PDB file of C-alpha atoms in Angstrom:
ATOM      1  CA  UNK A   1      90.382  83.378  83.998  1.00  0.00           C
ATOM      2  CA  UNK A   2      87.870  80.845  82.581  1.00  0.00           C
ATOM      3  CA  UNK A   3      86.125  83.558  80.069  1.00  0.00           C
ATOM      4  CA  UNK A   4      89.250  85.877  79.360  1.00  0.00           C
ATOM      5  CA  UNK A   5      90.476  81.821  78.359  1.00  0.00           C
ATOM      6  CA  UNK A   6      87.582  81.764  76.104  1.00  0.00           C
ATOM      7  CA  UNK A   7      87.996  85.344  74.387  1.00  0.00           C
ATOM      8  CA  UNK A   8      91.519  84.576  73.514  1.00  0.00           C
ATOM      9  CA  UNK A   9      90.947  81.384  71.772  1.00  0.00           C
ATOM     10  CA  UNK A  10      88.174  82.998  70.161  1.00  0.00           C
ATOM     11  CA  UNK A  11      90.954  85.629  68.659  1.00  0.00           C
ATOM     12  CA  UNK A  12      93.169  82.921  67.576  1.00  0.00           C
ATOM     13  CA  UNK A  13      95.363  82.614  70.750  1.00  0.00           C
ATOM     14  CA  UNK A  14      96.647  79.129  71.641  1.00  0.00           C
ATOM     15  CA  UNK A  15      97.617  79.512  75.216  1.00  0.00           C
ATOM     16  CA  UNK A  16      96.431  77.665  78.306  1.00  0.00           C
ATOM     17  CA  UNK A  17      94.054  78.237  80.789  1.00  0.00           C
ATOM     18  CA  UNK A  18      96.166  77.584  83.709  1.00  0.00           C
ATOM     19  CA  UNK A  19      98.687  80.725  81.765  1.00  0.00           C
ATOM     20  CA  UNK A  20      96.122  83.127  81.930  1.00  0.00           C
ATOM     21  CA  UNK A  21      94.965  82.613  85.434  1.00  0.00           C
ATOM     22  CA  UNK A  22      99.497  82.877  86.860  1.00  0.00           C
ATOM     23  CA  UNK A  23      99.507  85.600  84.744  1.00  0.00           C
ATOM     24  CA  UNK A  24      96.196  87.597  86.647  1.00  0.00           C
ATOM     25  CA  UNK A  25      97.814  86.333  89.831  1.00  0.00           C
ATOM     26  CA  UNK A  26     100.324  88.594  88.874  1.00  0.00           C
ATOM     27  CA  UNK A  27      98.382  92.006  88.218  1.00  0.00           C
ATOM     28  CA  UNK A  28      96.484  91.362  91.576  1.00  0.00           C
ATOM     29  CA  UNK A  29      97.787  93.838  93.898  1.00  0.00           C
ATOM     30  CA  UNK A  30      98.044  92.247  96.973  1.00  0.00           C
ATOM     31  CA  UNK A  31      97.650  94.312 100.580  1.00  0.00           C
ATOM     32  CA  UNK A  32     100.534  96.018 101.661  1.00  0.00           C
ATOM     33  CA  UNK A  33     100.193  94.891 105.616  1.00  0.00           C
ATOM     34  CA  UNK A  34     102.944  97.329 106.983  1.00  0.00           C
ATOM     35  CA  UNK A  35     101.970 100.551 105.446  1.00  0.00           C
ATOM     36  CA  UNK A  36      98.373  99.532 106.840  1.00  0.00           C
ATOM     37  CA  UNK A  37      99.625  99.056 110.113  1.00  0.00           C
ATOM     38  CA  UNK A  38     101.667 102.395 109.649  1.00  0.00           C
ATOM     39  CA  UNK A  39      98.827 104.460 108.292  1.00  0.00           C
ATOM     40  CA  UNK A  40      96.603 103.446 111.645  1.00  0.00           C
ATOM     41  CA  UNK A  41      99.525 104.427 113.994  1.00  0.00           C
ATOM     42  CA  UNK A  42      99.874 107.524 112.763  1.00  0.00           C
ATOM     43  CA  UNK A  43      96.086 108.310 113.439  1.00  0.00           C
ATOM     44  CA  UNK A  44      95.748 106.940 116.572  1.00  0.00           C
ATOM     45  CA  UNK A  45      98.929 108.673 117.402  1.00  0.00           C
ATOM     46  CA  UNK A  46      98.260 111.723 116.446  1.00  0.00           C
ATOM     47  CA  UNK A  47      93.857 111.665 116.617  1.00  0.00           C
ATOM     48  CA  UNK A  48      93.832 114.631 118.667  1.00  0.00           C
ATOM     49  CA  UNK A  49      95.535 117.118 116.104  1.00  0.00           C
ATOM     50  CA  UNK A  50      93.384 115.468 113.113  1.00  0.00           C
ATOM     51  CA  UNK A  51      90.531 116.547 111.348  1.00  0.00           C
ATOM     52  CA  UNK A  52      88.790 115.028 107.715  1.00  0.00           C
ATOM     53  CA  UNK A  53      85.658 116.578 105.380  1.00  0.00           C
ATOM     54  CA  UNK A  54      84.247 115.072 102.923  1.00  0.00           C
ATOM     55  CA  UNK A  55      80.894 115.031 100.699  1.00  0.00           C
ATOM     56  CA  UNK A  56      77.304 112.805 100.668  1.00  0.00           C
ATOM     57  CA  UNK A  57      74.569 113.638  98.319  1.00  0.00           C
ATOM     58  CA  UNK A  58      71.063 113.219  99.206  1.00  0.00           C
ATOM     59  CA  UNK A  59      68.151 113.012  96.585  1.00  0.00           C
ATOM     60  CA  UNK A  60      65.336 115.628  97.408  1.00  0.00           C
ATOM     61  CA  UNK A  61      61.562 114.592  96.522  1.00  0.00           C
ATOM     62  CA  UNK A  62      62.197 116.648  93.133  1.00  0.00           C
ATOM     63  CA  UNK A  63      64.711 114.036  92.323  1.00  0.00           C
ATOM     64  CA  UNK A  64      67.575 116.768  92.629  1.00  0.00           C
ATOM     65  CA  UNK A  65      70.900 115.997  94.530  1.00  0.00           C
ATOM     66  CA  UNK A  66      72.039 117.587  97.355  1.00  0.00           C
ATOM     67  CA  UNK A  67      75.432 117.727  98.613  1.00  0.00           C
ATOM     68  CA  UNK A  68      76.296 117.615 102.054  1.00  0.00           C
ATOM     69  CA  UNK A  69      79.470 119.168 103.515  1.00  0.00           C
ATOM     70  CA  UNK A  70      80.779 118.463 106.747  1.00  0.00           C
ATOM     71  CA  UNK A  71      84.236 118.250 108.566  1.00  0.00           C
ATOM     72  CA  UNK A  72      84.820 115.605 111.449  1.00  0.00           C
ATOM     73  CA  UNK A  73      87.704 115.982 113.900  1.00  0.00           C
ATOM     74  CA  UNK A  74      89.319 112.219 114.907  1.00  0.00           C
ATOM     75  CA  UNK A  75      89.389 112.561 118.859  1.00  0.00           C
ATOM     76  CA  UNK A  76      85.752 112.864 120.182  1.00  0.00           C
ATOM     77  CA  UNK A  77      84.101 112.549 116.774  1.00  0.00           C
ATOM     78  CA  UNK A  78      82.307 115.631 116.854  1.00  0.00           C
ATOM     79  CA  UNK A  79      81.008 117.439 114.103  1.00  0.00           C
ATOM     80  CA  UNK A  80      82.774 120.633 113.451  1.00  0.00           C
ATOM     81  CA  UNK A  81      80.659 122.138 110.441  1.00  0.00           C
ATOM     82  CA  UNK A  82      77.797 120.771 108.576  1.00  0.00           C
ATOM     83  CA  UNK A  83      75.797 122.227 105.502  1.00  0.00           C
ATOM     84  CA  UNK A  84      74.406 121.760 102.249  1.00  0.00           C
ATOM     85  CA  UNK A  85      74.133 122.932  98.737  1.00  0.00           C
ATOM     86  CA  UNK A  86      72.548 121.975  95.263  1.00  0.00           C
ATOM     87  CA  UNK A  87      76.103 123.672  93.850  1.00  0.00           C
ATOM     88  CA  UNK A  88      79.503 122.854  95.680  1.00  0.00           C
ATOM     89  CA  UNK A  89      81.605 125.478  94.404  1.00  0.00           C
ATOM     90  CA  UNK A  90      85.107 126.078  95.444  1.00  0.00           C
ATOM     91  CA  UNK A  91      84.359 129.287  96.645  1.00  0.00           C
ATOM     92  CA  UNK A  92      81.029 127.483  98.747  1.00  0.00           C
ATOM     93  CA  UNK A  93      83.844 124.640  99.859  1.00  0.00           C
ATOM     94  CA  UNK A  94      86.329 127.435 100.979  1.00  0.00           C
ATOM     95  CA  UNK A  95      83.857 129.332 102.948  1.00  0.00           C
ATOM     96  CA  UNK A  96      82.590 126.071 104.857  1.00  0.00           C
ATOM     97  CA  UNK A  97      85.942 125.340 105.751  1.00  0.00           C
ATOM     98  CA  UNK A  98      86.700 128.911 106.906  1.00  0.00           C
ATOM     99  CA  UNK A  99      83.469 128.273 109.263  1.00  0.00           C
ATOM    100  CA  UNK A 100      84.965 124.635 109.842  1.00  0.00           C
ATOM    101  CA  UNK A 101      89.086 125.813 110.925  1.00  0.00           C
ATOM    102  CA  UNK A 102      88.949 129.010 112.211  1.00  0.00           C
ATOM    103  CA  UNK A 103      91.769 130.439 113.057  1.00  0.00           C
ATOM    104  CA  UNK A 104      93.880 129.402 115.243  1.00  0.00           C
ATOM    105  CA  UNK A 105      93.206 126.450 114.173  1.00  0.00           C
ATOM    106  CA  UNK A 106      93.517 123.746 117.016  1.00  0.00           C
ATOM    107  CA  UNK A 107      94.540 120.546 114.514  1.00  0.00           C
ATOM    108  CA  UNK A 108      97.650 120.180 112.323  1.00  0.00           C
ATOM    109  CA  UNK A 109      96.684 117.374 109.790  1.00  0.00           C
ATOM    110  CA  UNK A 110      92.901 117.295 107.534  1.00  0.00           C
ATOM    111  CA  UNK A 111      92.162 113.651 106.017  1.00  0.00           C
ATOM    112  CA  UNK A 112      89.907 113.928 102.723  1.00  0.00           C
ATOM    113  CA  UNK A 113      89.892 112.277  99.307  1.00  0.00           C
ATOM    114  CA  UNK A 114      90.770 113.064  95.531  1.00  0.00           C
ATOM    115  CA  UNK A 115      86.762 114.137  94.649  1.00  0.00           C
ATOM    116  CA  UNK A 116      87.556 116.607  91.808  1.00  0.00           C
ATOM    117  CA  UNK A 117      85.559 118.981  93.603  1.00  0.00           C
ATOM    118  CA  UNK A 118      88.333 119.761  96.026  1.00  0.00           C
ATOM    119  CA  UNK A 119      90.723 121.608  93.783  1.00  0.00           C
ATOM    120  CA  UNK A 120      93.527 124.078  93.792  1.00  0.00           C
ATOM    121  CA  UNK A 121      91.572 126.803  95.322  1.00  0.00           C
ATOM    122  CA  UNK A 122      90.586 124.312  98.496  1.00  0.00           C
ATOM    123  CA  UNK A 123      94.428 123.150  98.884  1.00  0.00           C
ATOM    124  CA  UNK A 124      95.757 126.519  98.372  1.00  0.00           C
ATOM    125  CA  UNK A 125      93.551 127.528 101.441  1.00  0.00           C
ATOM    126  CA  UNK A 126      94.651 124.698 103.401  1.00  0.00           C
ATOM    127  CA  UNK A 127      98.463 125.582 102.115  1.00  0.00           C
ATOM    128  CA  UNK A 128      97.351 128.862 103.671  1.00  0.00           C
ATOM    129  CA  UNK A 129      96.277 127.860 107.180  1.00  0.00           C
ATOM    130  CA  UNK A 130      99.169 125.954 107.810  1.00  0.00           C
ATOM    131  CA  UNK A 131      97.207 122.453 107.540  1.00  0.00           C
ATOM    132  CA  UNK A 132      98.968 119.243 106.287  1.00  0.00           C
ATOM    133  CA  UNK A 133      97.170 117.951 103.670  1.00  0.00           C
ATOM    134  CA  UNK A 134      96.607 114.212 103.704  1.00  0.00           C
ATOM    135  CA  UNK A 135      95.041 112.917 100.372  1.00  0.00           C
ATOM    136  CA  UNK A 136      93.774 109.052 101.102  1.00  0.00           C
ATOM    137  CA  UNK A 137      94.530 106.844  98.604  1.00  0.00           C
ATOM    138  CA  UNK A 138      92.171 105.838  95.462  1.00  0.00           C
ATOM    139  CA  UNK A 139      88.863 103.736  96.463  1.00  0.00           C
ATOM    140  CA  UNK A 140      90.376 103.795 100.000  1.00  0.00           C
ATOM    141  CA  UNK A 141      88.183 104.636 102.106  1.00  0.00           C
ATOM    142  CA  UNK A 142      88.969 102.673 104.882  1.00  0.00           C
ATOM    143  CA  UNK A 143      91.671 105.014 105.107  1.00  0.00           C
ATOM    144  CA  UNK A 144      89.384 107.837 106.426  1.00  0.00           C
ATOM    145  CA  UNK A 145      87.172 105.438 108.831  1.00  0.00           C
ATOM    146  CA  UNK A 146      85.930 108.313 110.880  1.00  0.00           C
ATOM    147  CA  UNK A 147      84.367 110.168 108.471  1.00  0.00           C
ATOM    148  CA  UNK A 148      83.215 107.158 106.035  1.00  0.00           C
ATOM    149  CA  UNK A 149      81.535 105.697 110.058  1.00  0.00           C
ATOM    150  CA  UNK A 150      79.649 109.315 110.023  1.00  0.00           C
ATOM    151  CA  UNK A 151      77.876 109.173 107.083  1.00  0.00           C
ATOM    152  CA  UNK A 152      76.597 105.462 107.461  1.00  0.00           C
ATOM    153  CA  UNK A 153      75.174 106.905 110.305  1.00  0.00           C
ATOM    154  CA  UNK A 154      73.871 109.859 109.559  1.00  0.00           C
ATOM    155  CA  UNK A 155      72.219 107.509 106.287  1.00  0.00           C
ATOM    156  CA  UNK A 156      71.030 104.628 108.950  1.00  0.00           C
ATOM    157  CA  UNK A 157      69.430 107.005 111.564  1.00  0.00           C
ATOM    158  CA  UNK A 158      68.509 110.144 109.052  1.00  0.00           C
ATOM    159  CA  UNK A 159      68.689 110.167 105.644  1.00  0.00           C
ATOM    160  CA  UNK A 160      67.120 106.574 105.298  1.00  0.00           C
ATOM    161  CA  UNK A 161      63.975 107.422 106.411  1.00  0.00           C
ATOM    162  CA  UNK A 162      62.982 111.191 105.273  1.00  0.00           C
ATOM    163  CA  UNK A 163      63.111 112.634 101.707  1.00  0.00           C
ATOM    164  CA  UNK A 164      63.869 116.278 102.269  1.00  0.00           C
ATOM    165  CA  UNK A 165      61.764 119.109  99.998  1.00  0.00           C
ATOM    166  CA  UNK A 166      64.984 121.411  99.712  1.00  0.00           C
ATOM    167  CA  UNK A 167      67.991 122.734 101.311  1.00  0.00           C
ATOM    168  CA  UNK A 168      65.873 124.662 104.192  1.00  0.00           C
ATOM    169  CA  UNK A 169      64.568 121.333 105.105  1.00  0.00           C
ATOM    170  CA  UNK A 170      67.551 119.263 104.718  1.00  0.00           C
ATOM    171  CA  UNK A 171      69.370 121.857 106.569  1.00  0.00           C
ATOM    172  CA  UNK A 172      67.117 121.812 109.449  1.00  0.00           C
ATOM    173  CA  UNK A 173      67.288 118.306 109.439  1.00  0.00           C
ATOM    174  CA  UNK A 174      70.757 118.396 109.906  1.00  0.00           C
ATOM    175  CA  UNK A 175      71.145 120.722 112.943  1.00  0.00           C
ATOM    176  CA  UNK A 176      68.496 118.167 115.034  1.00  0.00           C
ATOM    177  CA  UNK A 177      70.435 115.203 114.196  1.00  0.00           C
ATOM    178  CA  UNK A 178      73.504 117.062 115.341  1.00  0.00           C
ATOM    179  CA  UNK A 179      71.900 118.167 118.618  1.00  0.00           C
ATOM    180  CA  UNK A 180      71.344 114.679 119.310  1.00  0.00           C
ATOM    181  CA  UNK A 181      74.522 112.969 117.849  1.00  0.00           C
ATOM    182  CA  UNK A 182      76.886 115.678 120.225  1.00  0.00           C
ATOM    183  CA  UNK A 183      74.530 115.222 123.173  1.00  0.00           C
ATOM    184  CA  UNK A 184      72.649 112.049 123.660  1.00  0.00           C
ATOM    185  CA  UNK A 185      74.332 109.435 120.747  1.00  0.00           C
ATOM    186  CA  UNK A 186      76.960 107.203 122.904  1.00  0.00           C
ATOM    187  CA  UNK A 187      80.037 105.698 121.132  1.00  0.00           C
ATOM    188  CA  UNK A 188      81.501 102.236 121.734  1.00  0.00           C
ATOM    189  CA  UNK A 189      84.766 103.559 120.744  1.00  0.00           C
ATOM    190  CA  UNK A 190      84.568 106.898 122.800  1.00  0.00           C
ATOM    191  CA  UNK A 191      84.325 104.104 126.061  1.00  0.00           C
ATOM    192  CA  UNK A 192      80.225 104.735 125.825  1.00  0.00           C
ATOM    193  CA  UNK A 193      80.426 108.653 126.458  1.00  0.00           C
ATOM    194  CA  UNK A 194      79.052 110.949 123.603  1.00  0.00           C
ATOM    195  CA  UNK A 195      80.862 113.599 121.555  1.00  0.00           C
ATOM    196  CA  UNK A 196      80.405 115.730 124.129  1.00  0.00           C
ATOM    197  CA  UNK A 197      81.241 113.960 127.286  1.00  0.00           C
ATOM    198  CA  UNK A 198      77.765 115.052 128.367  1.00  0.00           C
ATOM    199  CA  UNK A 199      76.959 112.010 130.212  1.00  0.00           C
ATOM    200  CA  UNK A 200      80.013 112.198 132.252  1.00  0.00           C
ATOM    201  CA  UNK A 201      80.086 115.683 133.107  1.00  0.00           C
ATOM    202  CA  UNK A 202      76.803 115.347 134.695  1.00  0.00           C
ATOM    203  CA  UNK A 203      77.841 112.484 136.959  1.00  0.00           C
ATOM    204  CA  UNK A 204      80.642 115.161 138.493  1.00  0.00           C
ATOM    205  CA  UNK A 205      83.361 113.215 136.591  1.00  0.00           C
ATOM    206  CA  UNK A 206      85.876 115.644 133.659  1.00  0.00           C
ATOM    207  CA  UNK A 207      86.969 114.480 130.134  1.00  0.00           C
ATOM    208  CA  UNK A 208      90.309 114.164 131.592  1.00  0.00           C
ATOM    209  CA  UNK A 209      88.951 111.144 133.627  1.00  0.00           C
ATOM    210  CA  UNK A 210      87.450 109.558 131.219  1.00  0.00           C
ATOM    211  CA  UNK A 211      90.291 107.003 130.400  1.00  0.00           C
ATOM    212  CA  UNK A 212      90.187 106.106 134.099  1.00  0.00           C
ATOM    213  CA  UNK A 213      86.875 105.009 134.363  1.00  0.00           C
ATOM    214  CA  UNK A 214      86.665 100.908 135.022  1.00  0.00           C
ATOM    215  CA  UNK A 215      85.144  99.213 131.658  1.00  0.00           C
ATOM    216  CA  UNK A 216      81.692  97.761 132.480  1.00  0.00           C
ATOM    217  CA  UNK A 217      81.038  94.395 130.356  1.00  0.00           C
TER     218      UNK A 217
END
């Protein structure tokens, strides 16, 4: 308020600086607390049906940017399809999300964004496959948690500490880190138990159990 203040009185404006701050109050938008509250019902309602993709780029040594594709489904977190490309195409984004939803297609609802990338030919596929489309809202990414959690940790525990040559590499990369993530990575929020409920399965106990097990801690 204090410098807009100072630009208007340099343009001849007599007005106050206590005017200009009620009237910025004004255009604040201020959090709406029920839709939030709505919005985060409706996935943990419905987590088991829901699935979200979405894009991180990745400088190579050559200073070139890679994009990485990958689709996330909202229940156990796993990984459903993962690559990379220098050029994200539609036709490349349609074909990863063929390999991603085959048919038939186990969820009902796919979370992703409004990148520009994901045009008419990606919706008309989803359109096609019967999948509600859920846009987030604008610089809301809180909105798709799951995924935006994913790729802080795929940048924390990966991406942080290698440059990769090309796509071959990066690829590569990739499939390791999702051999481990599925397998041996546990998850406060899946009750300590990874992707794959490998740890449990191996102490004679089902998935279907899982919610029964005493909390430790």
């Amino acid at each position: 308020a204090p410098r807009i203040h100072g630009e208007l009185l340099a343009l001849g404006f007599e007005i106050s600086e206590p005017t200009v701050s009620r009237y910025l109050r004004r255009l604040k938008r201020l959090p709406n607390d029920r839709k939030a509250s709505q919005w985060l019902a409706f996935l943990h309602n419905h987590r088991e049906v829901i699935a979200a993709f979405d894009f991180f780029t990745v400088p190579t040594l050559w200073f070139r940017t890679l994009y990485c594709f990958f689709a996330i489904e909202h229940d156990r977190r796993r990984i459903l399809h993962f690559n990379v490309t220098f050029h994200p195409t539609s036709d490349w984004i349609v074909q990863q999300l063929r390999e991603a939803f085959p048919l038939p297609c186990p969820y009902r609802y796919v979370l992703f964004d409004h990148d520009a990338k994901f045009g008419n030919d990606v919706l008309q596929f989803l359109k096609s496959s019967d999948l509600t489309r859920l846009r987030i809202s604008i610089r809301s990414p809180w909105q798709n948690g799951i995924a935006e959690r994913w790729v802080g940790s795929v940048r924390r525990e990966l991406t942080d500490h290698i440059i990769p040559l090309n796509e071959q590499h990066l690829r590569r990369l990739g499939r390791e880190y999702l051999a481990y993530y599925h397998e041996d990575r546990t998850h406060l929020a899946l009750e300590k138990t990874t992707p794959t409920c490998r740890t449990i399965e191996r102490a004679g106990i089902g998935p279907h159990e899982i919610r029964s097990l005493p909390r430790v801690g």
